[in-house]
Amino acid sequence: MEDELEDHAVTALLSSTTTPLHHYEGLNCRLVIEWWGAAGERPVEVRDLTVQEAKSADEVFITSSTRDVQAVTSWDNVAFEHGKVTKHAAEVFEAGWMDNLDP
């Protein structure tokens, strides 16, 4: 899959507008990043993004305990693709959960 994603930069925004100073970074976000690396994909750059940088992305997705990996299709009238990176992140997340079940 890495060849298909070679031209995509993957950057994680870990800050949240509801939790200042990174008090509660999301568990699912951390797992996606960890399992993405374990799957042999190119590294995720983890840093704060400006709103403008985020809105200029080709794809945007969120992670949460209720939605796992969810594509963002629009933000303030800016449309985003639901493409390869988002789909692959969801697959990596699902596979990670299946491989790490704790009965």
mmCIF file of C-alpha atoms in Angstrom, residues 3-48:
data_model
loop_
_atom_site.group_PDB
_atom_site.id
_atom_site.type_symbol
_atom_site.label_atom_id
_atom_site.label_comp_id
_atom_site.label_asym_id
_atom_site.label_seq_id
_atom_site.Cartn_x
_atom_site.Cartn_y
_atom_site.Cartn_z
ATOM 1 C CA ASP A 3 3.534 2.779 -3.131
ATOM 2 C CA GLU A 4 -0.056 3.925 -3.600
ATOM 3 C CA LEU A 5 0.310 6.490 -0.808
ATOM 4 C CA GLU A 6 3.822 7.618 -1.741
ATOM 5 C CA ASP A 7 2.749 11.052 -2.967
ATOM 6 C CA HIS A 8 0.684 11.797 0.158
ATOM 7 C CA ALA A 9 2.079 13.562 3.207
ATOM 8 C CA VAL A 10 0.394 12.383 6.376
ATOM 9 C CA THR A 11 0.305 14.964 9.143
ATOM 10 C CA ALA A 12 -1.529 14.502 12.424
ATOM 11 C CA LEU A 13 -3.118 17.415 14.208
ATOM 12 C CA LEU A 14 -3.187 16.503 17.861
ATOM 13 C CA SER A 15 -4.463 19.719 19.358
ATOM 14 C CA SER A 16 -8.135 20.155 20.068
ATOM 15 C CA THR A 17 -10.228 23.264 20.330
ATOM 16 C CA THR A 18 -11.965 21.869 23.406
ATOM 17 C CA THR A 19 -8.907 20.801 25.400
ATOM 18 C CA PRO A 20 -6.228 23.478 25.702
ATOM 19 C CA LEU A 21 -2.540 22.656 25.961
ATOM 20 C CA HIS A 22 -2.950 19.084 24.716
ATOM 21 C CA HIS A 23 -4.429 17.833 27.999
ATOM 22 C CA TYR A 24 -6.366 14.991 26.393
ATOM 23 C CA GLU A 25 -4.832 13.716 23.209
ATOM 24 C CA GLY A 26 -7.114 11.093 21.749
ATOM 25 C CA LEU A 27 -6.380 7.429 22.300
ATOM 26 C CA ASN A 28 -7.740 6.440 18.892
ATOM 27 C CA CYS A 29 -5.564 9.053 17.206
ATOM 28 C CA ARG A 30 -2.501 7.667 18.961
ATOM 29 C CA LEU A 31 -3.474 4.124 17.958
ATOM 30 C CA VAL A 32 -3.935 5.081 14.295
ATOM 31 C CA ILE A 33 -0.467 6.668 14.307
ATOM 32 C CA GLU A 34 1.100 3.677 16.093
ATOM 33 C CA TRP A 35 -0.578 1.051 13.923
ATOM 34 C CA TRP A 36 0.093 3.066 10.751
ATOM 35 C CA GLY A 37 3.812 2.858 11.517
ATOM 36 C CA ALA A 38 3.566 -0.819 12.461
ATOM 37 C CA ALA A 39 1.963 -1.485 9.063
ATOM 38 C CA GLY A 40 5.160 -0.216 7.419
ATOM 39 C CA GLU A 41 3.716 3.025 6.085
ATOM 40 C CA ARG A 42 5.719 6.223 5.819
ATOM 41 C CA PRO A 43 5.974 8.093 9.124
ATOM 42 C CA VAL A 44 3.246 10.438 10.256
ATOM 43 C CA GLU A 45 4.439 13.960 10.974
ATOM 44 C CA VAL A 46 2.891 14.968 14.290
ATOM 45 C CA ARG A 47 2.637 18.720 14.800
ATOM 46 C CA ASP A 48 0.188 21.539 15.277
#
